[in-house]
Amino acid sequence: LLSANTAFAFPSWIGNCCSHTDRVTTGTIYAGDLVTFEIVMNQDYVGLGARVAIDSGGGFSDNDMSYGGNDSGNSWWQYQQRFNAGTKTFYFYGWETWSGDTIYDSNGGSNYSVTVTALSNPSSTSATADSGSQITVSWTKWNSKNVMVVRSTDASFTAPTGGTSYAVDATIGGDTVIYNGSGTSVADTGLSTGTTYYYKLYSVNNDYYSAGDEVNATTSASTPSITIDSSTSATAADFTTTYGTASSAQTFSIAGGNLTASITATAGTGFEVSSDGSSYSS
């Protein structure tokens, strides 16, 4: 539990504000860390309340603080929240629950602030096509944080929403979550041949996310084949095929009629095959 901000205030019983002391502790707070706001007031009676007003960029919002108990006549209050990265401004105040009147305001014309640091992305990210239907995505975790992997076919990603949990097979802006866990790789299976897939990898901290790092890979093209009608009476013929885009050489065969051949083609290379089984690069 991170105690990011602790404030001690000493208001009068009711009415005008009095002298007070506020203390704010510092430390590195990452997006998704639990930030604890605390206030101690030198009064403890029925009808006393405490709030913290927080501005995360869209204006101040009031948050009721929970009563933590009595300590030598003082009352202790606490509020906890997780945030996305950025600077958050805030102030405390005590108030009368029956009248709504503020009896203490720590603002004094100047707000406090706390900086929430963005998560770093996973490192050493890679995507490798294993076949025409599988790509393996790998990474090194940052700060031992879990990793979420999202797949896209158009290289356009929608950022995940901080504070929202995404399970495998969930969609974010039409893209699919294929992994969310503590490992360092995932095999993405059931893919289409000869297709480029894009992946974005996010560090995850309590359902808050880093900006993401992108990798991509292209699955192997399908193995080409030619079948010649066995009823043909041709004694010689030329046939051409283009192997297409592939990660490695593959072997395919041509058979039928008077033709028989077995050919190993390299990626992107076309071949012509004659009826005697000979071949050459086109």
Tab-separated table of C-alpha atoms in Angstrom:
chain	number	residue	atom	x	y	z
A	1	LEU	CA	0.000	0.000	0.000
A	2	LEU	CA	1.450	3.346	-1.057
A	3	SER	CA	0.872	6.265	1.271
A	4	ALA	CA	1.364	8.975	-1.301
A	5	ASN	CA	-0.047	11.908	0.602
A	6	THR	CA	-0.571	12.440	4.317
A	7	ALA	CA	-2.030	15.676	5.690
A	8	PHE	CA	-2.506	16.767	9.292
A	9	ALA	CA	-4.921	19.617	9.998
A	10	PHE	CA	-6.001	21.390	13.168
A	11	PRO	CA	-9.296	23.238	12.656
A	12	SER	CA	-11.387	24.998	15.264
A	13	TRP	CA	-14.496	23.249	16.568
A	14	ILE	CA	-16.768	25.075	14.137
A	15	GLY	CA	-16.580	28.251	12.054
A	16	ASN	CA	-13.380	30.079	11.153
A	17	CYS	CA	-10.363	28.041	10.139
A	18	CYS	CA	-7.385	28.013	12.410
A	19	SER	CA	-3.673	27.369	12.134
A	20	HIS	CA	-2.834	24.063	10.554
A	21	THR	CA	0.026	21.885	9.360
A	22	ASP	CA	-0.045	19.781	6.203
A	23	ARG	CA	2.546	17.204	5.245
A	24	VAL	CA	2.860	15.392	1.917
A	25	THR	CA	5.096	12.366	1.583
A	26	THR	CA	6.785	11.690	-1.757
A	27	GLY	CA	7.780	8.568	-3.661
A	28	THR	CA	7.507	6.991	-7.088
A	29	ILE	CA	3.895	6.172	-7.860
A	30	TYR	CA	3.132	4.249	-11.047
A	31	ALA	CA	-0.141	4.181	-12.966
A	32	GLY	CA	-2.320	1.603	-11.249
A	33	ASP	CA	-0.675	1.914	-7.824
A	34	LEU	CA	-3.067	2.459	-4.942
A	35	VAL	CA	-2.678	6.064	-3.754
A	36	THR	CA	-3.702	6.771	-0.169
A	37	PHE	CA	-4.884	10.219	0.930
A	38	GLU	CA	-5.040	10.825	4.692
A	39	ILE	CA	-6.084	13.670	6.982
A	40	VAL	CA	-6.009	14.001	10.781
A	41	MET	CA	-8.232	16.637	12.401
A	42	ASN	CA	-8.069	17.649	16.057
A	43	GLN	CA	-11.811	17.164	16.489
A	44	ASP	CA	-13.814	13.958	16.688
A	45	TYR	CA	-17.567	14.248	17.054
A	46	VAL	CA	-20.791	13.078	15.451
A	47	GLY	CA	-21.479	15.071	12.312
A	48	LEU	CA	-17.852	15.752	11.390
A	49	GLY	CA	-16.827	14.649	7.885
A	50	ALA	CA	-13.761	14.853	5.656
A	51	ARG	CA	-13.317	14.997	1.903
A	52	VAL	CA	-10.521	15.214	-0.624
A	53	ALA	CA	-11.120	17.130	-3.842
A	54	ILE	CA	-9.071	15.705	-6.728
A	55	ASP	CA	-8.527	17.101	-10.224
A	56	SER	CA	-7.205	14.562	-12.735
A	57	GLY	CA	-7.560	16.961	-15.636
A	58	GLY	CA	-11.307	17.471	-15.940
A	59	GLY	CA	-11.965	19.647	-12.893
A	60	PHE	CA	-12.149	18.914	-9.178
A	61	SER	CA	-14.397	16.161	-7.879
A	62	ASP	CA	-15.191	15.651	-4.202
A	63	ASN	CA	-14.524	12.276	-2.616
A	64	ASP	CA	-15.799	11.330	0.825
A	65	MET	CA	-13.077	9.998	3.089
A	66	SER	CA	-13.596	7.005	5.385
A	67	TYR	CA	-13.391	7.487	9.124
A	68	GLY	CA	-10.438	5.540	10.497
A	69	GLY	CA	-10.909	6.059	14.228
A	70	ASN	CA	-10.087	8.265	17.210
A	71	ASP	CA	-6.530	8.878	18.363
A	72	SER	CA	-6.253	10.973	21.550
A	73	GLY	CA	-9.225	13.075	20.526
A	74	ASN	CA	-8.131	13.458	16.941
A	75	SER	CA	-10.043	11.953	14.026
A	76	TRP	CA	-8.265	10.082	11.229
A	77	TRP	CA	-9.674	9.838	7.699
A	78	GLN	CA	-8.578	8.020	4.568
A	79	TYR	CA	-9.386	7.827	0.826
A	80	GLN	CA	-7.752	5.517	-1.752
A	81	GLN	CA	-7.773	5.579	-5.552
A	82	ARG	CA	-5.780	4.316	-8.561
A	83	PHE	CA	-4.895	6.682	-11.394
A	84	ASN	CA	-3.611	6.827	-14.940
A	85	ALA	CA	-0.279	8.578	-15.419
A	86	GLY	CA	-0.193	12.360	-15.026
A	87	THR	CA	-0.217	15.121	-12.428
A	88	LYS	CA	-3.164	15.112	-10.025
A	89	THR	CA	-3.973	18.182	-7.951
A	90	PHE	CA	-5.963	17.949	-4.734
A	91	TYR	CA	-6.875	19.516	-1.413
A	92	PHE	CA	-8.607	18.391	1.788
A	93	TYR	CA	-11.426	19.850	3.790
A	94	GLY	CA	-13.427	19.043	6.879
A	95	TRP	CA	-17.166	19.713	6.881
A	96	GLU	CA	-20.307	19.536	8.985
A	97	THR	CA	-22.509	16.709	7.703
A	98	TRP	CA	-25.748	18.290	8.972
A	99	SER	CA	-25.158	21.759	7.506
A	100	GLY	CA	-22.725	21.138	4.650
A	101	ASP	CA	-20.503	23.936	5.970
A	102	THR	CA	-16.765	23.643	5.450
A	103	ILE	CA	-14.841	24.056	8.702
A	104	TYR	CA	-11.376	23.431	7.292
A	105	ASP	CA	-9.918	23.889	3.823
A	106	SER	CA	-6.286	22.905	3.211
A	107	ASN	CA	-6.282	24.637	-0.170
A	108	GLY	CA	-5.375	28.085	1.107
A	109	GLY	CA	-5.226	29.343	-2.474
A	110	SER	CA	-2.774	26.668	-3.597
A	111	ASN	CA	-3.467	23.030	-4.371
A	112	TYR	CA	-1.265	20.089	-3.548
A	113	SER	CA	-0.159	17.803	-6.373
A	114	VAL	CA	1.016	14.252	-6.867
A	115	THR	CA	2.725	12.862	-9.968
A	116	VAL	CA	1.753	9.423	-11.242
A	117	THR	CA	4.466	7.908	-13.479
A	118	ALA	CA	3.604	6.031	-16.676
A	119	LEU	CA	4.369	2.319	-16.898
A	120	SER	CA	7.216	1.316	-19.216
A	121	ASN	CA	6.540	-1.114	-22.055
A	122	PRO	CA	7.801	-4.696	-22.170
A	123	SER	CA	11.237	-4.884	-23.816
A	124	SER	CA	12.910	-7.224	-26.330
A	125	THR	CA	9.564	-7.692	-28.067
A	126	SER	CA	9.398	-9.862	-31.212
A	127	ALA	CA	6.952	-11.689	-33.467
A	128	THR	CA	8.055	-14.752	-35.475
A	129	ALA	CA	6.023	-16.678	-38.045
A	130	ASP	CA	6.289	-20.392	-37.262
A	131	SER	CA	4.104	-21.602	-40.138
A	132	GLY	CA	1.197	-20.579	-42.284
A	133	SER	CA	-1.117	-20.553	-39.271
A	134	GLN	CA	0.993	-19.641	-36.213
A	135	ILE	CA	3.027	-16.666	-34.976
A	136	THR	CA	4.938	-16.644	-31.687
A	137	VAL	CA	5.118	-13.317	-29.835
A	138	SER	CA	7.844	-12.929	-27.168
A	139	TRP	CA	8.925	-10.248	-24.698
A	140	THR	CA	10.827	-9.403	-21.535
A	141	LYS	CA	8.665	-8.111	-18.686
A	142	TRP	CA	9.209	-4.651	-17.214
A	143	ASN	CA	9.422	-4.453	-13.440
A	144	SER	CA	7.915	-7.979	-13.182
A	145	LYS	CA	4.571	-6.662	-14.419
A	146	ASN	CA	2.091	-8.818	-16.321
A	147	VAL	CA	1.736	-8.319	-20.064
A	148	MET	CA	-1.327	-7.990	-22.300
A	149	VAL	CA	-1.016	-8.738	-26.035
A	150	VAL	CA	-3.560	-7.424	-28.551
A	151	ARG	CA	-3.730	-8.557	-32.207
A	152	SER	CA	-4.732	-6.386	-35.180
A	153	THR	CA	-4.824	-6.974	-38.938
A	154	ASP	CA	-4.607	-3.291	-39.902
A	155	ALA	CA	-1.895	-1.907	-37.556
A	156	SER	CA	-4.468	0.423	-35.955
A	157	PHE	CA	-4.946	-0.008	-32.211
A	158	THR	CA	-7.341	1.508	-29.673
A	159	ALA	CA	-5.747	2.185	-26.284
A	160	PRO	CA	-7.107	0.068	-23.416
A	161	THR	CA	-9.021	1.904	-20.702
A	162	GLY	CA	-7.213	2.259	-17.392
A	163	GLY	CA	-9.047	0.461	-14.606
A	164	THR	CA	-10.748	-1.965	-17.017
A	165	SER	CA	-9.819	-5.658	-17.034
A	166	TYR	CA	-9.561	-7.483	-20.373
A	167	ALA	CA	-9.736	-11.263	-20.633
A	168	VAL	CA	-8.413	-13.322	-23.550
A	169	ASP	CA	-10.733	-13.027	-26.583
A	170	ALA	CA	-12.039	-9.647	-25.409
A	171	THR	CA	-11.974	-6.914	-28.049
A	172	ILE	CA	-10.585	-3.392	-27.789
A	173	GLY	CA	-11.730	-1.206	-30.650
A	174	GLY	CA	-12.292	-4.314	-32.766
A	175	ASP	CA	-8.871	-5.843	-32.024
A	176	THR	CA	-8.530	-9.085	-30.082
A	177	VAL	CA	-6.763	-9.720	-26.774
A	178	ILE	CA	-4.761	-12.928	-27.273
A	179	TYR	CA	-2.876	-12.945	-23.964
A	180	ASN	CA	-3.003	-11.357	-20.508
A	181	GLY	CA	-0.748	-12.908	-17.884
A	182	SER	CA	2.629	-13.324	-16.260
A	183	GLY	CA	4.465	-15.283	-18.985
A	184	THR	CA	7.007	-14.130	-21.560
A	185	SER	CA	5.592	-15.519	-24.830
A	186	VAL	CA	2.407	-16.626	-26.530
A	187	ALA	CA	1.751	-18.746	-29.639
A	188	ASP	CA	-1.028	-17.184	-31.709
A	189	THR	CA	-2.661	-20.019	-33.650
A	190	GLY	CA	-5.414	-20.506	-36.214
A	191	LEU	CA	-4.166	-17.674	-38.447
A	192	SER	CA	-4.591	-17.252	-42.206
A	193	THR	CA	-1.693	-18.067	-44.528
A	194	GLY	CA	0.303	-15.302	-46.185
A	195	THR	CA	-1.174	-12.655	-43.887
A	196	THR	CA	0.520	-9.924	-41.840
A	197	TYR	CA	-0.584	-9.658	-38.210
A	198	TYR	CA	0.247	-6.756	-35.900
A	199	TYR	CA	0.606	-7.059	-32.123
A	200	LYS	CA	0.717	-4.474	-29.359
A	201	LEU	CA	2.210	-5.439	-26.014
A	202	TYR	CA	1.295	-3.576	-22.816
A	203	SER	CA	2.702	-3.729	-19.308
A	204	VAL	CA	-0.186	-4.150	-16.840
A	205	ASN	CA	-0.453	-2.880	-13.263
A	206	ASN	CA	-3.791	-3.496	-11.541
A	207	ASP	CA	-5.627	-3.109	-14.880
A	208	TYR	CA	-3.762	0.060	-15.836
A	209	TYR	CA	-1.612	-0.043	-18.974
A	210	SER	CA	1.562	1.256	-20.570
A	211	ALA	CA	1.501	3.001	-23.969
A	212	GLY	CA	2.294	-0.298	-25.729
A	213	ASP	CA	5.026	-1.586	-28.035
A	214	GLU	CA	4.175	-2.888	-31.522
A	215	VAL	CA	5.597	-5.827	-33.510
A	216	ASN	CA	4.384	-7.733	-36.567
A	217	ALA	CA	5.000	-10.870	-38.624
A	218	THR	CA	3.654	-12.497	-41.792
A	219	THR	CA	2.530	-16.110	-41.841
A	220	SER	CA	3.993	-18.405	-44.509
A	221	ALA	CA	2.228	-18.679	-47.853
A	222	SER	CA	0.397	-21.904	-48.610
A	223	THR	CA	2.324	-24.563	-50.506
A	224	PRO	CA	1.415	-24.301	-54.216
A	225	SER	CA	0.443	-27.323	-56.257
A	226	ILE	CA	-0.578	-28.048	-59.870
A	227	THR	CA	-2.677	-30.991	-60.970
A	228	ILE	CA	-2.918	-31.821	-64.700
A	229	ASP	CA	-5.948	-33.573	-66.119
A	230	SER	CA	-4.892	-37.219	-66.551
A	231	SER	CA	-6.826	-37.462	-69.800
A	232	THR	CA	-4.500	-35.048	-71.554
A	233	SER	CA	-2.583	-36.517	-74.472
A	234	ALA	CA	0.073	-33.836	-74.448
A	235	THR	CA	3.613	-35.133	-74.568
A	236	ALA	CA	5.190	-31.770	-73.735
A	237	ALA	CA	3.877	-28.713	-71.940
A	238	ASP	CA	5.114	-25.777	-69.860
A	239	PHE	CA	3.495	-24.729	-66.617
A	240	THR	CA	4.426	-21.733	-64.482
A	241	THR	CA	3.729	-21.092	-60.819
A	242	THR	CA	4.823	-18.310	-58.478
A	243	TYR	CA	5.729	-19.454	-55.009
A	244	GLY	CA	4.688	-16.214	-53.319
A	245	THR	CA	5.883	-14.808	-50.033
A	246	ALA	CA	7.190	-17.353	-47.558
A	247	SER	CA	9.660	-17.465	-44.737
A	248	SER	CA	11.563	-20.490	-46.063
A	249	ALA	CA	11.819	-22.863	-49.026
A	250	GLN	CA	9.067	-25.422	-49.528
A	251	THR	CA	8.686	-28.449	-51.792
A	252	PHE	CA	5.699	-28.988	-54.028
A	253	SER	CA	4.872	-31.444	-56.798
A	254	ILE	CA	3.311	-31.436	-60.238
A	255	ALA	CA	1.712	-34.650	-61.477
A	256	GLY	CA	-0.826	-35.845	-64.030
A	257	GLY	CA	-0.927	-36.704	-67.697
A	258	ASN	CA	2.594	-37.212	-68.955
A	259	LEU	CA	4.161	-34.894	-66.323
A	260	THR	CA	5.832	-35.722	-63.030
A	261	ALA	CA	8.049	-33.351	-61.074
A	262	SER	CA	9.049	-32.495	-57.533
A	263	ILE	CA	10.422	-29.013	-57.031
A	264	THR	CA	11.890	-27.105	-54.099
A	265	ALA	CA	11.256	-23.386	-54.549
A	266	THR	CA	12.681	-20.490	-52.594
A	267	ALA	CA	10.570	-17.610	-51.391
A	268	GLY	CA	9.361	-15.326	-54.142
A	269	THR	CA	10.687	-17.532	-56.977
A	270	GLY	CA	8.638	-18.776	-59.939
A	271	PHE	CA	9.394	-22.044	-61.753
A	272	GLU	CA	8.552	-23.503	-65.149
A	273	VAL	CA	8.165	-27.260	-65.458
A	274	SER	CA	8.360	-29.288	-68.661
A	275	SER	CA	6.884	-32.695	-69.428
A	276	ASP	CA	10.163	-34.497	-68.779
A	277	GLY	CA	10.249	-33.174	-65.234
A	278	SER	CA	13.017	-30.646	-65.773
A	279	SER	CA	12.654	-27.196	-64.278
A	280	TYR	CA	14.360	-23.835	-64.162
A	281	SER	CA	13.875	-20.521	-62.407
A	282	SER	CA	11.644	-18.120	-64.268
